mmCIF file with all atom_site columns, C-alpha atoms in Angstrom:
data_model
loop_
_atom_site.group_PDB
_atom_site.id
_atom_site.type_symbol
_atom_site.label_atom_id
_atom_site.label_alt_id
_atom_site.label_comp_id
_atom_site.label_asym_id
_atom_site.label_entity_id
_atom_site.label_seq_id
_atom_site.pdbx_PDB_ins_code
_atom_site.Cartn_x
_atom_site.Cartn_y
_atom_site.Cartn_z
_atom_site.occupancy
_atom_site.B_iso_or_equiv
_atom_site.pdbx_formal_charge
_atom_site.auth_seq_id
_atom_site.auth_comp_id
_atom_site.auth_asym_id
_atom_site.auth_atom_id
_atom_site.pdbx_PDB_model_num
ATOM 1   C CA . MET D 1 1   ? 1.640   13.186  9.199   1.00 0.00 ? 17  MET D CA 1
ATOM 2   C CA . ASP D 1 2   ? 3.455   16.090  7.636   1.00 0.00 ? 18  ASP D CA 1
ATOM 3   C CA . SER D 1 3   ? 2.685   17.287  4.133   1.00 0.00 ? 19  SER D CA 1
ATOM 4   C CA . LYS D 1 4   ? 6.295   16.720  2.999   1.00 0.00 ? 20  LYS D CA 1
ATOM 5   C CA . LEU D 1 5   ? 5.996   12.978  3.648   1.00 0.00 ? 21  LEU D CA 1
ATOM 6   C CA . ILE D 1 6   ? 2.592   12.825  1.933   1.00 0.00 ? 22  ILE D CA 1
ATOM 7   C CA . LYS D 1 7   ? 4.129   14.546  -1.097  1.00 0.00 ? 23  LYS D CA 1
ATOM 8   C CA . GLU D 1 8   ? 6.997   12.032  -1.096  1.00 0.00 ? 24  GLU D CA 1
ATOM 9   C CA . ILE D 1 9   ? 4.505   9.141   -0.954  1.00 0.00 ? 25  ILE D CA 1
ATOM 10  C CA . GLU D 1 10  ? 2.593   10.622  -3.878  1.00 0.00 ? 26  GLU D CA 1
ATOM 11  C CA . GLU D 1 11  ? 5.806   11.064  -5.901  1.00 0.00 ? 27  GLU D CA 1
ATOM 12  C CA . HIS D 1 12  ? 6.740   7.404   -5.383  1.00 0.00 ? 28  HIS D CA 1
ATOM 13  C CA . ILE D 1 13  ? 3.258   6.256   -6.408  1.00 0.00 ? 29  ILE D CA 1
ATOM 14  C CA . ASN D 1 14  ? 3.457   8.496   -9.485  1.00 0.00 ? 30  ASN D CA 1
ATOM 15  C CA . GLU D 1 15  ? 6.692   6.736   -10.493 1.00 0.00 ? 31  GLU D CA 1
ATOM 16  C CA . ILE D 1 16  ? 4.863   3.388   -10.493 1.00 0.00 ? 32  ILE D CA 1
ATOM 17  C CA . GLY D 1 17  ? 1.927   5.052   -12.267 1.00 0.00 ? 33  GLY D CA 1
ATOM 18  C CA . LYS D 1 18  ? 4.173   6.228   -15.111 1.00 0.00 ? 34  LYS D CA 1
ATOM 19  C CA . ILE D 1 19  ? 5.445   2.677   -15.599 1.00 0.00 ? 35  ILE D CA 1
ATOM 20  C CA . PHE D 1 20  ? 1.839   1.400   -15.636 1.00 0.00 ? 36  PHE D CA 1
ATOM 21  C CA . GLN D 1 21  ? 0.847   3.989   -18.233 1.00 0.00 ? 37  GLN D CA 1
ATOM 22  C CA . LYS D 1 22  ? 3.502   2.647   -20.626 1.00 0.00 ? 38  LYS D CA 1
ATOM 23  C CA . THR D 1 23  ? 3.152   -1.028  -19.696 1.00 0.00 ? 39  THR D CA 1
ATOM 24  C CA . PRO D 1 24  ? -0.421  -1.564  -18.444 1.00 0.00 ? 40  PRO D CA 1
ATOM 25  C CA . HIS D 1 25  ? -0.016  -5.325  -18.067 1.00 0.00 ? 41  HIS D CA 1
ATOM 26  C CA . ILE D 1 26  ? 2.703   -4.894  -15.446 1.00 0.00 ? 42  ILE D CA 1
ATOM 27  C CA . PHE D 1 27  ? 0.227   -5.819  -12.683 1.00 0.00 ? 43  PHE D CA 1
ATOM 28  C CA . LEU D 1 28  ? -1.621  -9.097  -13.098 1.00 0.00 ? 44  LEU D CA 1
ATOM 29  C CA . THR D 1 29  ? -3.490  -8.748  -9.794  1.00 0.00 ? 45  THR D CA 1
ATOM 30  C CA . GLU D 1 30  ? -4.255  -6.146  -7.128  1.00 0.00 ? 46  GLU D CA 1
ATOM 31  C CA . GLY D 1 31  ? -2.020  -8.139  -4.779  1.00 0.00 ? 47  GLY D CA 1
ATOM 32  C CA . ALA D 1 32  ? 0.918   -7.749  -7.151  1.00 0.00 ? 48  ALA D CA 1
ATOM 33  C CA . MET D 1 33  ? 0.166   -4.040  -7.433  1.00 0.00 ? 49  MET D CA 1
ATOM 34  C CA . ASN D 1 34  ? 0.071   -3.724  -3.624  1.00 0.00 ? 50  ASN D CA 1
ATOM 35  C CA . PHE D 1 35  ? 3.406   -5.535  -3.371  1.00 0.00 ? 51  PHE D CA 1
ATOM 36  C CA . GLN D 1 36  ? 5.077   -3.257  -5.936  1.00 0.00 ? 52  GLN D CA 1
ATOM 37  C CA . LEU D 1 37  ? 3.710   -0.100  -4.314  1.00 0.00 ? 53  LEU D CA 1
ATOM 38  C CA . CYS D 1 38  ? 4.819   -1.217  -0.842  1.00 0.00 ? 54  CYS D CA 1
ATOM 39  C CA . ALA D 1 39  ? 8.276   -2.007  -2.215  1.00 0.00 ? 55  ALA D CA 1
ATOM 40  C CA . LYS D 1 40  ? 8.463   1.459   -3.797  1.00 0.00 ? 56  LYS D CA 1
ATOM 41  C CA . LEU D 1 41  ? 7.174   3.215   -0.671  1.00 0.00 ? 57  LEU D CA 1
ATOM 42  C CA . GLY D 1 42  ? 9.689   1.196   1.348   1.00 0.00 ? 58  GLY D CA 1
ATOM 43  C CA . GLU D 1 43  ? 12.405  3.291   -0.300  1.00 0.00 ? 59  GLU D CA 1
ATOM 44  C CA . ILE D 1 44  ? 11.250  6.292   1.747   1.00 0.00 ? 60  ILE D CA 1
ATOM 45  C CA . LYS D 1 45  ? 13.521  6.654   4.773   1.00 0.00 ? 61  LYS D CA 1
ATOM 46  C CA . ALA D 1 46  ? 10.730  7.756   7.135   1.00 0.00 ? 62  ALA D CA 1
ATOM 47  C CA . LEU D 1 47  ? 8.743   4.615   6.286   1.00 0.00 ? 63  LEU D CA 1
ATOM 48  C CA . LYS D 1 48  ? 11.469  1.961   6.165   1.00 0.00 ? 64  LYS D CA 1
ATOM 49  C CA . ASN D 1 49  ? 13.483  2.749   9.276   1.00 0.00 ? 65  ASN D CA 1
ATOM 50  C CA . PRO D 1 50  ? 12.333  1.106   12.525  1.00 0.00 ? 66  PRO D CA 1
ATOM 51  C CA . VAL D 1 51  ? 10.734  3.454   15.062  1.00 0.00 ? 67  VAL D CA 1
ATOM 52  C CA . PHE D 1 52  ? 9.770   2.968   18.688  1.00 0.00 ? 68  PHE D CA 1
ATOM 53  C CA . ALA D 1 53  ? 6.211   1.944   19.413  1.00 0.00 ? 69  ALA D CA 1
ATOM 54  C CA . LYS D 1 54  ? 4.156   2.778   22.486  1.00 0.00 ? 70  LYS D CA 1
ATOM 55  C CA . GLU D 1 55  ? 5.600   0.127   24.807  1.00 0.00 ? 71  GLU D CA 1
ATOM 56  C CA . GLY D 1 56  ? 9.189   0.464   23.586  1.00 0.00 ? 72  GLY D CA 1
ATOM 57  C CA . GLY D 1 57  ? 9.456   -2.194  20.880  1.00 0.00 ? 73  GLY D CA 1
ATOM 58  C CA . GLN D 1 58  ? 10.340  -1.206  17.331  1.00 0.00 ? 74  GLN D CA 1
ATOM 59  C CA . THR D 1 59  ? 8.404   -1.503  14.087  1.00 0.00 ? 75  THR D CA 1
ATOM 60  C CA . ILE D 1 60  ? 8.307   0.182   10.709  1.00 0.00 ? 76  ILE D CA 1
ATOM 61  C CA . ARG D 1 61  ? 5.484   2.579   9.824   1.00 0.00 ? 77  ARG D CA 1
ATOM 62  C CA . LEU D 1 62  ? 4.578   1.017   6.459   1.00 0.00 ? 78  LEU D CA 1
ATOM 63  C CA . HIS D 1 63  ? 2.181   -1.942  6.543   1.00 0.00 ? 79  HIS D CA 1
ATOM 64  C CA . SER D 1 64  ? -0.503  -3.538  4.413   1.00 0.00 ? 80  SER D CA 1
ATOM 65  C CA . PHE D 1 65  ? -3.874  -5.137  5.169   1.00 0.00 ? 81  PHE D CA 1
ATOM 66  C CA . ILE D 1 66  ? -3.956  -4.109  8.845   1.00 0.00 ? 82  ILE D CA 1
ATOM 67  C CA . PRO D 1 67  ? -7.446  -4.873  10.203  1.00 0.00 ? 83  PRO D CA 1
ATOM 68  C CA . PHE D 1 68  ? -9.377  -2.086  11.937  1.00 0.00 ? 84  PHE D CA 1
ATOM 69  C CA . PHE D 1 69  ? -12.455 -2.498  14.078  1.00 0.00 ? 85  PHE D CA 1
ATOM 70  C CA . ASP D 1 70  ? -15.817 -1.904  12.412  1.00 0.00 ? 86  ASP D CA 1
ATOM 71  C CA . GLU D 1 71  ? -18.155 -0.526  15.095  1.00 0.00 ? 87  GLU D CA 1
ATOM 72  C CA . GLU D 1 72  ? -21.235 -1.363  13.011  1.00 0.00 ? 88  GLU D CA 1
ATOM 73  C CA . ARG D 1 73  ? -20.304 -5.004  12.358  1.00 0.00 ? 89  ARG D CA 1
ATOM 74  C CA . LYS D 1 74  ? -18.512 -5.421  15.712  1.00 0.00 ? 90  LYS D CA 1
ATOM 75  C CA . LYS D 1 75  ? -15.451 -7.087  14.237  1.00 0.00 ? 91  LYS D CA 1
ATOM 76  C CA . LEU D 1 76  ? -12.056 -6.430  12.661  1.00 0.00 ? 92  LEU D CA 1
ATOM 77  C CA . SER D 1 77  ? -13.304 -6.164  9.105   1.00 0.00 ? 93  SER D CA 1
ATOM 78  C CA . ILE D 1 78  ? -11.994 -2.859  7.741   1.00 0.00 ? 94  ILE D CA 1
ATOM 79  C CA . ARG D 1 79  ? -8.729  -3.510  5.909   1.00 0.00 ? 95  ARG D CA 1
ATOM 80  C CA . PRO D 1 80  ? -7.123  -0.671  3.976   1.00 0.00 ? 96  PRO D CA 1
ATOM 81  C CA . ASP D 1 81  ? -4.617  -1.877  1.389   1.00 0.00 ? 97  ASP D CA 1
ATOM 82  C CA . ILE D 1 82  ? -1.695  0.157   2.740   1.00 0.00 ? 98  ILE D CA 1
ATOM 83  C CA . VAL D 1 83  ? -1.446  1.745   6.183   1.00 0.00 ? 99  VAL D CA 1
ATOM 84  C CA . ILE D 1 84  ? 1.105   4.153   7.584   1.00 0.00 ? 100 ILE D CA 1
ATOM 85  C CA . ILE D 1 85  ? 0.809   3.640   11.335  1.00 0.00 ? 101 ILE D CA 1
ATOM 86  C CA . ASP D 1 86  ? 1.360   6.033   14.206  1.00 0.00 ? 102 ASP D CA 1
ATOM 87  C CA . PRO D 1 87  ? 4.065   4.304   16.266  1.00 0.00 ? 103 PRO D CA 1
ATOM 88  C CA . ALA D 1 88  ? 3.190   6.308   19.386  1.00 0.00 ? 104 ALA D CA 1
ATOM 89  C CA . SER D 1 89  ? -0.274  4.700   19.401  1.00 0.00 ? 105 SER D CA 1
ATOM 90  C CA . THR D 1 90  ? 0.880   1.193   18.499  1.00 0.00 ? 106 THR D CA 1
ATOM 91  C CA . ASP D 1 91  ? 1.182   -1.505  21.140  1.00 0.00 ? 107 ASP D CA 1
ATOM 92  C CA . LEU D 1 92  ? 3.195   -4.495  19.937  1.00 0.00 ? 108 LEU D CA 1
ATOM 93  C CA . THR D 1 93  ? 2.483   -6.656  22.986  1.00 0.00 ? 109 THR D CA 1
ATOM 94  C CA . ARG D 1 94  ? -1.257  -6.329  23.437  1.00 0.00 ? 110 ARG D CA 1
ATOM 95  C CA . GLY D 1 95  ? -3.092  -9.618  23.504  1.00 0.00 ? 111 GLY D CA 1
ATOM 96  C CA . PRO D 1 96  ? -6.151  -10.165 21.324  1.00 0.00 ? 112 PRO D CA 1
ATOM 97  C CA . THR D 1 97  ? -9.291  -8.268  22.263  1.00 0.00 ? 113 THR D CA 1
ATOM 98  C CA . ILE D 1 98  ? -12.476 -7.598  20.356  1.00 0.00 ? 114 ILE D CA 1
ATOM 99  C CA . HIS D 1 99  ? -11.363 -4.098  19.280  1.00 0.00 ? 115 HIS D CA 1
ATOM 100 C CA . PHE D 1 100 ? -7.858  -4.957  18.200  1.00 0.00 ? 116 PHE D CA 1
ATOM 101 C CA . SER D 1 101 ? -5.988  -7.372  16.038  1.00 0.00 ? 117 SER D CA 1
ATOM 102 C CA . THR D 1 102 ? -5.873  -11.028 16.983  1.00 0.00 ? 118 THR D CA 1
ATOM 103 C CA . LYS D 1 103 ? -2.193  -10.974 15.999  1.00 0.00 ? 119 LYS D CA 1
ATOM 104 C CA . ASN D 1 104 ? -1.133  -9.577  19.397  1.00 0.00 ? 120 ASN D CA 1
ATOM 105 C CA . PHE D 1 105 ? -0.768  -5.923  18.475  1.00 0.00 ? 121 PHE D CA 1
ATOM 106 C CA . SER D 1 106 ? -3.041  -2.921  18.520  1.00 0.00 ? 122 SER D CA 1
ATOM 107 C CA . ILE D 1 107 ? -3.044  0.279   16.529  1.00 0.00 ? 123 ILE D CA 1
ATOM 108 C CA . GLN D 1 108 ? -5.078  3.100   17.983  1.00 0.00 ? 124 GLN D CA 1
ATOM 109 C CA . ASN D 1 109 ? -4.503  5.513   15.081  1.00 0.00 ? 125 ASN D CA 1
ATOM 110 C CA . ALA D 1 110 ? -3.431  5.356   11.490  1.00 0.00 ? 126 ALA D CA 1
ATOM 111 C CA . GLU D 1 111 ? -1.450  8.292   10.111  1.00 0.00 ? 127 GLU D CA 1
ATOM 112 C CA . PHE D 1 112 ? -2.187  7.711   6.442   1.00 0.00 ? 128 PHE D CA 1
ATOM 113 C CA . LEU D 1 113 ? -4.290  5.213   4.481   1.00 0.00 ? 129 LEU D CA 1
ATOM 114 C CA . ILE D 1 114 ? -4.028  4.096   0.873   1.00 0.00 ? 130 ILE D CA 1
ATOM 115 C CA . GLU D 1 115 ? -6.694  2.155   -0.967  1.00 0.00 ? 131 GLU D CA 1
ATOM 116 C CA . LEU D 1 116 ? -5.808  0.555   -4.320  1.00 0.00 ? 132 LEU D CA 1
ATOM 117 C CA . LYS D 1 117 ? -7.889  -0.598  -7.245  1.00 0.00 ? 133 LYS D CA 1
ATOM 118 C CA . LEU D 1 118 ? -6.802  -2.324  -10.433 1.00 0.00 ? 134 LEU D CA 1
ATOM 119 C CA . ASN D 1 119 ? -9.476  -2.258  -13.103 1.00 0.00 ? 135 ASN D CA 1
ATOM 120 C CA . LYS D 1 120 ? -8.968  -4.919  -15.749 1.00 0.00 ? 136 LYS D CA 1
ATOM 121 C CA . ILE D 1 121 ? -12.490 -5.973  -16.639 1.00 0.00 ? 137 ILE D CA 1
ATOM 122 C CA . TYR D 1 122 ? -15.136 -3.815  -15.002 1.00 0.00 ? 138 TYR D CA 1
ATOM 123 C CA . LYS D 1 123 ? -17.494 -1.489  -16.802 1.00 0.00 ? 139 LYS D CA 1
ATOM 124 C CA . LYS D 1 124 ? -17.824 2.089   -15.620 1.00 0.00 ? 140 LYS D CA 1
ATOM 125 C CA . ASP D 1 125 ? -20.941 1.585   -13.445 1.00 0.00 ? 141 ASP D CA 1
ATOM 126 C CA . SER D 1 126 ? -19.406 -1.411  -11.656 1.00 0.00 ? 142 SER D CA 1
ATOM 127 C CA . MET D 1 127 ? -16.137 0.421   -11.128 1.00 0.00 ? 143 MET D CA 1
ATOM 128 C CA . ILE D 1 128 ? -17.925 3.468   -9.669  1.00 0.00 ? 144 ILE D CA 1
ATOM 129 C CA . LYS D 1 129 ? -19.670 1.199   -7.122  1.00 0.00 ? 145 LYS D CA 1
ATOM 130 C CA . LYS D 1 130 ? -16.327 -0.360  -6.121  1.00 0.00 ? 146 LYS D CA 1
ATOM 131 C CA . ILE D 1 131 ? -14.692 3.068   -5.824  1.00 0.00 ? 147 ILE D CA 1
ATOM 132 C CA . LYS D 1 132 ? -17.543 4.438   -3.689  1.00 0.00 ? 148 LYS D CA 1
ATOM 133 C CA . LYS D 1 133 ? -17.414 1.418   -1.372  1.00 0.00 ? 149 LYS D CA 1
ATOM 134 C CA . ASP D 1 134 ? -13.671 1.850   -0.800  1.00 0.00 ? 150 ASP D CA 1
ATOM 135 C CA . MET D 1 135 ? -13.974 5.638   -0.510  1.00 0.00 ? 151 MET D CA 1
ATOM 136 C CA . ASN D 1 136 ? -16.548 5.092   2.261   1.00 0.00 ? 152 ASN D CA 1
ATOM 137 C CA . LYS D 1 137 ? -14.046 2.829   4.044   1.00 0.00 ? 153 LYS D CA 1
ATOM 138 C CA . LEU D 1 138 ? -11.404 5.563   3.814   1.00 0.00 ? 154 LEU D CA 1
ATOM 139 C CA . LYS D 1 139 ? -13.871 8.202   4.975   1.00 0.00 ? 155 LYS D CA 1
ATOM 140 C CA . LEU D 1 140 ? -14.860 6.144   8.022   1.00 0.00 ? 156 LEU D CA 1
ATOM 141 C CA . LEU D 1 141 ? -11.265 5.529   9.094   1.00 0.00 ? 157 LEU D CA 1
ATOM 142 C CA . SER D 1 142 ? -10.065 9.028   8.181   1.00 0.00 ? 158 SER D CA 1
ATOM 143 C CA . GLU D 1 143 ? -12.753 10.632  10.328  1.00 0.00 ? 159 GLU D CA 1
ATOM 144 C CA . ARG D 1 144 ? -12.189 8.239   13.214  1.00 0.00 ? 160 ARG D CA 1
ATOM 145 C CA . ASP D 1 145 ? -8.393  8.440   13.173  1.00 0.00 ? 161 ASP D CA 1
ATOM 146 C CA . LEU D 1 146 ? -8.211  12.047  11.987  1.00 0.00 ? 162 LEU D CA 1
ATOM 147 C CA . CYS D 1 147 ? -5.834  11.091  9.216   1.00 0.00 ? 163 CYS D CA 1
ATOM 148 C CA . LYS D 1 148 ? -5.557  11.743  5.516   1.00 0.00 ? 164 LYS D CA 1
ATOM 149 C CA . SER D 1 149 ? -5.886  9.111   2.836   1.00 0.00 ? 165 SER D CA 1
ATOM 150 C CA . MET D 1 150 ? -5.301  8.415   -0.819  1.00 0.00 ? 166 MET D CA 1
ATOM 151 C CA . PHE D 1 151 ? -7.157  6.339   -3.367  1.00 0.00 ? 167 PHE D CA 1
ATOM 152 C CA . VAL D 1 152 ? -5.091  5.003   -6.267  1.00 0.00 ? 168 VAL D CA 1
ATOM 153 C CA . LEU D 1 153 ? -6.794  3.601   -9.363  1.00 0.00 ? 169 LEU D CA 1
ATOM 154 C CA . PHE D 1 154 ? -4.845  1.820   -12.077 1.00 0.00 ? 170 PHE D CA 1
ATOM 155 C CA . ASP D 1 155 ? -7.400  1.568   -14.867 1.00 0.00 ? 171 ASP D CA 1
ATOM 156 C CA . LYS D 1 156 ? -6.448  -0.636  -17.832 1.00 0.00 ? 172 LYS D CA 1
ATOM 157 C CA . LYS D 1 157 ? -9.736  0.276   -19.498 1.00 0.00 ? 173 LYS D CA 1
ATOM 158 C CA . GLY D 1 158 ? -9.252  4.062   -19.216 1.00 0.00 ? 174 GLY D CA 1
ATOM 159 C CA . LEU D 1 159 ? -12.884 4.619   -18.195 1.00 0.00 ? 175 LEU D CA 1
ATOM 160 C CA . PHE D 1 160 ? -12.671 8.047   -16.580 1.00 0.00 ? 176 PHE D CA 1
ATOM 161 C CA . ASP D 1 161 ? -11.724 11.590  -17.547 1.00 0.00 ? 177 ASP D CA 1
ATOM 162 C CA . ASN D 1 162 ? -10.169 14.228  -15.254 1.00 0.00 ? 178 ASN D CA 1
ATOM 163 C CA . ARG D 1 163 ? -13.507 15.850  -14.409 1.00 0.00 ? 179 ARG D CA 1
ATOM 164 C CA . GLU D 1 164 ? -14.927 12.529  -13.203 1.00 0.00 ? 180 GLU D CA 1
ATOM 165 C CA . ILE D 1 165 ? -11.810 11.761  -11.163 1.00 0.00 ? 181 ILE D CA 1
ATOM 166 C CA . ASN D 1 166 ? -11.942 15.192  -9.491  1.00 0.00 ? 182 ASN D CA 1
ATOM 167 C CA . GLU D 1 167 ? -15.466 14.384  -8.292  1.00 0.00 ? 183 GLU D CA 1
ATOM 168 C CA . PHE D 1 168 ? -14.082 11.484  -6.224  1.00 0.00 ? 184 PHE D CA 1
ATOM 169 C CA . LYS D 1 169 ? -11.592 13.686  -4.340  1.00 0.00 ? 185 LYS D CA 1
ATOM 170 C CA . THR D 1 170 ? -12.486 14.886  -0.872  1.00 0.00 ? 186 THR D CA 1
ATOM 171 C CA . GLU D 1 171 ? -10.887 17.176  1.679   1.00 0.00 ? 187 GLU D CA 1
ATOM 172 C CA . LYS D 1 172 ? -9.161  14.220  3.367   1.00 0.00 ? 188 LYS D CA 1
ATOM 173 C CA . THR D 1 173 ? -8.747  11.851  0.419   1.00 0.00 ? 189 THR D CA 1
ATOM 174 C CA . ASN D 1 174 ? -6.642  12.523  -2.636  1.00 0.00 ? 190 ASN D CA 1
ATOM 175 C CA . PHE D 1 175 ? -7.342  10.451  -5.752  1.00 0.00 ? 191 PHE D CA 1
ATOM 176 C CA . LEU D 1 176 ? -4.582  9.352   -8.120  1.00 0.00 ? 192 LEU D CA 1
ATOM 177 C CA . TYR D 1 177 ? -5.628  7.939   -11.462 1.00 0.00 ? 193 TYR D CA 1
ATOM 178 C CA . PHE D 1 178 ? -3.515  6.129   -14.020 1.00 0.00 ? 194 PHE D CA 1
ATOM 179 C CA . LYS D 1 179 ? -4.623  4.800   -17.394 1.00 0.00 ? 195 LYS D CA 1
ATOM 180 C CA . PRO D 1 180 ? -2.633  3.515   -20.359 1.00 0.00 ? 196 PRO D CA 1
ATOM 181 C CA . ILE D 1 181 ? -1.142  6.092   -22.692 1.00 0.00 ? 197 ILE D CA 1
ATOM 182 C CA . ILE D 1 182 ? -0.823  3.407   -25.375 1.00 0.00 ? 198 ILE D CA 1
ATOM 183 C CA . ASP D 1 183 ? -3.392  1.294   -27.133 1.00 0.00 ? 199 ASP D CA 1
ATOM 184 C CA . ILE D 1 184 ? -3.351  -1.956  -25.144 1.00 0.00 ? 200 ILE D CA 1
ATOM 185 C CA . LYS D 1 185 ? -4.401  -4.062  -28.139 1.00 0.00 ? 201 LYS D CA 1
ATOM 186 C CA . THR D 1 186 ? -1.554  -2.820  -30.319 1.00 0.00 ? 202 THR D CA 1
ATOM 187 C CA . SER D 1 187 ? 0.961   -3.067  -27.471 1.00 0.00 ? 203 SER D CA 1
ATOM 188 C CA . LEU D 1 188 ? 0.527   -6.837  -27.511 1.00 0.00 ? 204 LEU D CA 1
ATOM 189 C CA . ASP D 1 189 ? 1.505   -7.155  -31.195 1.00 0.00 ? 205 ASP D CA 1
#
């Protein structure tokens, strides 16, 4: 995936992040956050227009919750929140097999992965464990599919500073962090 498209994805996520910073209760759940981010990313021409897949059918590149095969657990249990697929390695007619989706498609390679977290209640130690677990998921898929990834944390509690966030970044995974710029308690008055 070219760096121009990655930059465009990041800009669209930053737009949602700025809204969150001013109105931190905008997302009630991670599912709602995923929906809003997919809707925003769907504005990007390269992600919303249908493209030809491996066998000739058409699909869009932007998807969510696509299952990937976990070699260790021997099942389709790795589910990034948002996936930009590689249409050239996507077969829309493949029947279910152990290594591919049971929904009659297969994706050999992802182009870009996004993992999302919405922190409403967790303390710092618990949040770090959740981040590390999801970062390991991204690392596994990024290394296997040779793709880049992004971790996006919307943190209502504002637990981390820039130094701590920079420690989560890796060569293949960028980390975007958004916290309220207003006092949540007074914003409810």
